[in-house]
């Protein structure tokens, strides 16, 4: 039986991919990209989860043996920041596209061809 | 010297990039010259590193914070990394000099910062020994590349950048899933450690993980189905940035791909992954050449040509033999020189005459003789005419392909070279035998840079042995994984 975390994370990735492939509106494509990044982060976090243990902050009553794997959390922290930076960059490009082309429909944005 | 100064290769561009906004008050000129000075310094450090690695024959291992791998992140500057860090630094220096002239319209301070970050990202991708660190450096490279592509603020630039962002975003997500799968099954992120443990992996997990990682890197490396962004980005980006894309951003991706694929050599179904890569690489060559044939825009034509050359390198790396990897590295070096020359020349013509359409190149031989001569040398060399450097690397790649028995791949690639000859000689004909306008003054620095690169192309073409020896050592760095693992001082933890 596949765990709900893995199933949910992969579903999010697939939903995001679907949106990128099928949607025509540029902003919806960017939303799809964000959903995909969220799915990937969830997957990373759930790989480090050890059933029944607490957050990896060493304090009274919680030793190294009662904590989940801290490495994926560091990875996700980095990946979240990267995702936000990419989204911000993409949104500013979308603004520029709307100013220059007057549309956000990806089928009409094709001045570069050949 | 213990070599820890090699960490300056990462630290110097990073610190300098943060100083750029402070310098903004001192004026546009100051920022431009600052960029030139920093890249020159980087080139000096890279030369020192190169000398040390090739003199001692031992790689420089930089351990972050003094933690031994696999606990800490390590930089592995072996023969390959030393060579390519040098190429990255020198090309960045030439680009910085070119930028003084080329970037006038838009604010130069943001441009300088992004350029330094792009250089930092490519250096890091080549030097790192940790798979997640590779992801971070890849993202630094690609986010600065997205921003630099959109830098001209025209509709075309935004469109090209958007295509790149969407494909790059999907690619990096897939890469991260691949990293997650490998980490989930091995519990380590260090490349040497992964290679040591690779045989213990569940074959299905390993196959999916490796496929996702290769997919993610193929976006950066412009392998066939994922390279649709590249010609647009090359065409719409500022001219100096195009030089950087083609000379080292692509190669960093390609190298990372080759490195990871060869790390996983012990997998039982390794050869099927290689076969897939051979097919994709051959397709890249053919599609790139055929698309270049019908271009009216010279910059776009050279961009397609660059993509097909990348396919040739990918083919060499996918053969899985030592001869192939060596030839691939040799071609990488040659291609970096030739494409720097070509894109500098085309960019300079576009700046002087306004535009990269083929009509601007008519009669260039009379209007701008030095530039026209340099572009001609680059064009003839790319086709692979004997006595120019690309001839030797192309011959070696074809021979290595035949050795493994992929006769069909060799035939198709050679056929594509004929197509390449057609469009480059068409360009040469337009340049030297077209009706031209009046004579234009050429700048002394640009002329010197281009003539120097052209001289290098011919020098390597006549005496290929020196560079070929270097390429062999660098190729061994990728191919001989056992040696790579032995060089990294792994702490005995984990499995």
XYZ file of C-alpha atoms in Angstrom, chain A residues 10 13 17 20-21 26 29-30 33 36-37 40-41 43-44 47-48 69 71-72 74-76 78-79 82 85-86 89-91 93-94 96-97 100-101 106 109-114, chain B residues 132 135-136 139 143 146-147 150 153-163 165-166 169-170 172-174 176-177 179-181 183-184 189 231-233 235-236 291 294-295 300 304:
88
model
C 3.191 12.848 -6.919
C 3.386 17.168 -9.498
C 2.397 19.242 -15.219
C 1.518 23.534 -17.867
C 0.789 21.299 -20.841
C 0.193 32.160 -19.311
C 0.733 27.860 -16.676
C 2.746 29.677 -14.005
C 4.565 25.452 -12.312
C 4.530 21.301 -9.348
C 7.249 22.817 -7.165
C 8.282 18.166 -5.290
C 8.898 19.798 -1.902
C 7.843 14.528 -1.770
C 11.265 15.528 -0.441
C 11.104 10.917 2.205
C 12.764 12.134 5.406
C 15.799 13.077 9.143
C 18.616 16.747 5.708
C 15.499 16.844 3.479
C 17.406 21.735 4.658
C 16.965 20.754 1.014
C 13.342 21.875 0.969
C 16.566 25.851 -0.270
C 14.162 24.575 -2.906
C 14.537 28.890 -5.436
C 12.698 33.347 -7.090
C 11.773 31.541 -10.310
C 11.163 36.163 -12.377
C 8.449 34.491 -14.463
C 5.777 36.917 -13.260
C 8.408 38.428 -17.642
C 4.632 37.878 -17.870
C 6.442 42.530 -19.822
C 4.754 40.183 -22.277
C 4.274 44.363 -25.378
C 1.799 41.909 -26.872
C 0.266 31.465 -25.388
C 2.604 34.976 -28.293
C 4.751 33.777 -31.124
C 6.821 36.432 -32.744
C 9.960 34.291 -32.595
C 9.592 31.495 -35.094
C 11.605 29.466 -37.535
C 22.172 18.868 -4.259
C 21.086 21.639 -8.179
C 21.611 24.920 -6.328
C 19.418 27.174 -10.378
C 17.776 32.115 -12.929
C 16.388 33.810 -17.468
C 16.933 37.375 -16.328
C 14.831 39.126 -20.865
C 12.961 44.447 -22.461
C 11.520 43.919 -25.937
C 8.542 41.668 -26.559
C 10.762 39.045 -28.198
C 13.148 38.989 -25.253
C 10.300 38.484 -22.771
C 8.825 35.725 -24.925
C 12.145 33.883 -25.227
C 12.763 34.235 -21.511
C 9.282 32.923 -20.698
C 9.818 29.801 -22.809
C 11.601 29.758 -17.596
C 8.779 27.279 -18.147
C 11.191 25.145 -14.208
C 9.861 21.751 -15.258
C 14.606 21.567 -12.365
C 11.526 20.077 -10.655
C 12.228 16.750 -12.310
C 14.881 17.519 -7.760
C 12.573 14.483 -7.814
C 17.686 13.727 -6.303
C 14.932 12.851 -3.822
C 14.718 9.288 -5.162
C 18.669 10.283 -1.502
C 15.701 8.185 -0.374
C 24.071 13.272 -1.554
C 17.441 29.385 -30.471
C 14.921 31.968 -29.221
C 17.000 32.770 -26.163
C 18.473 35.376 -30.675
C 16.767 37.647 -28.153
C 16.874 24.090 -38.860
C 16.736 27.820 -43.640
C 17.547 30.747 -41.323
C 19.823 32.379 -35.092
C 21.245 26.296 -34.316
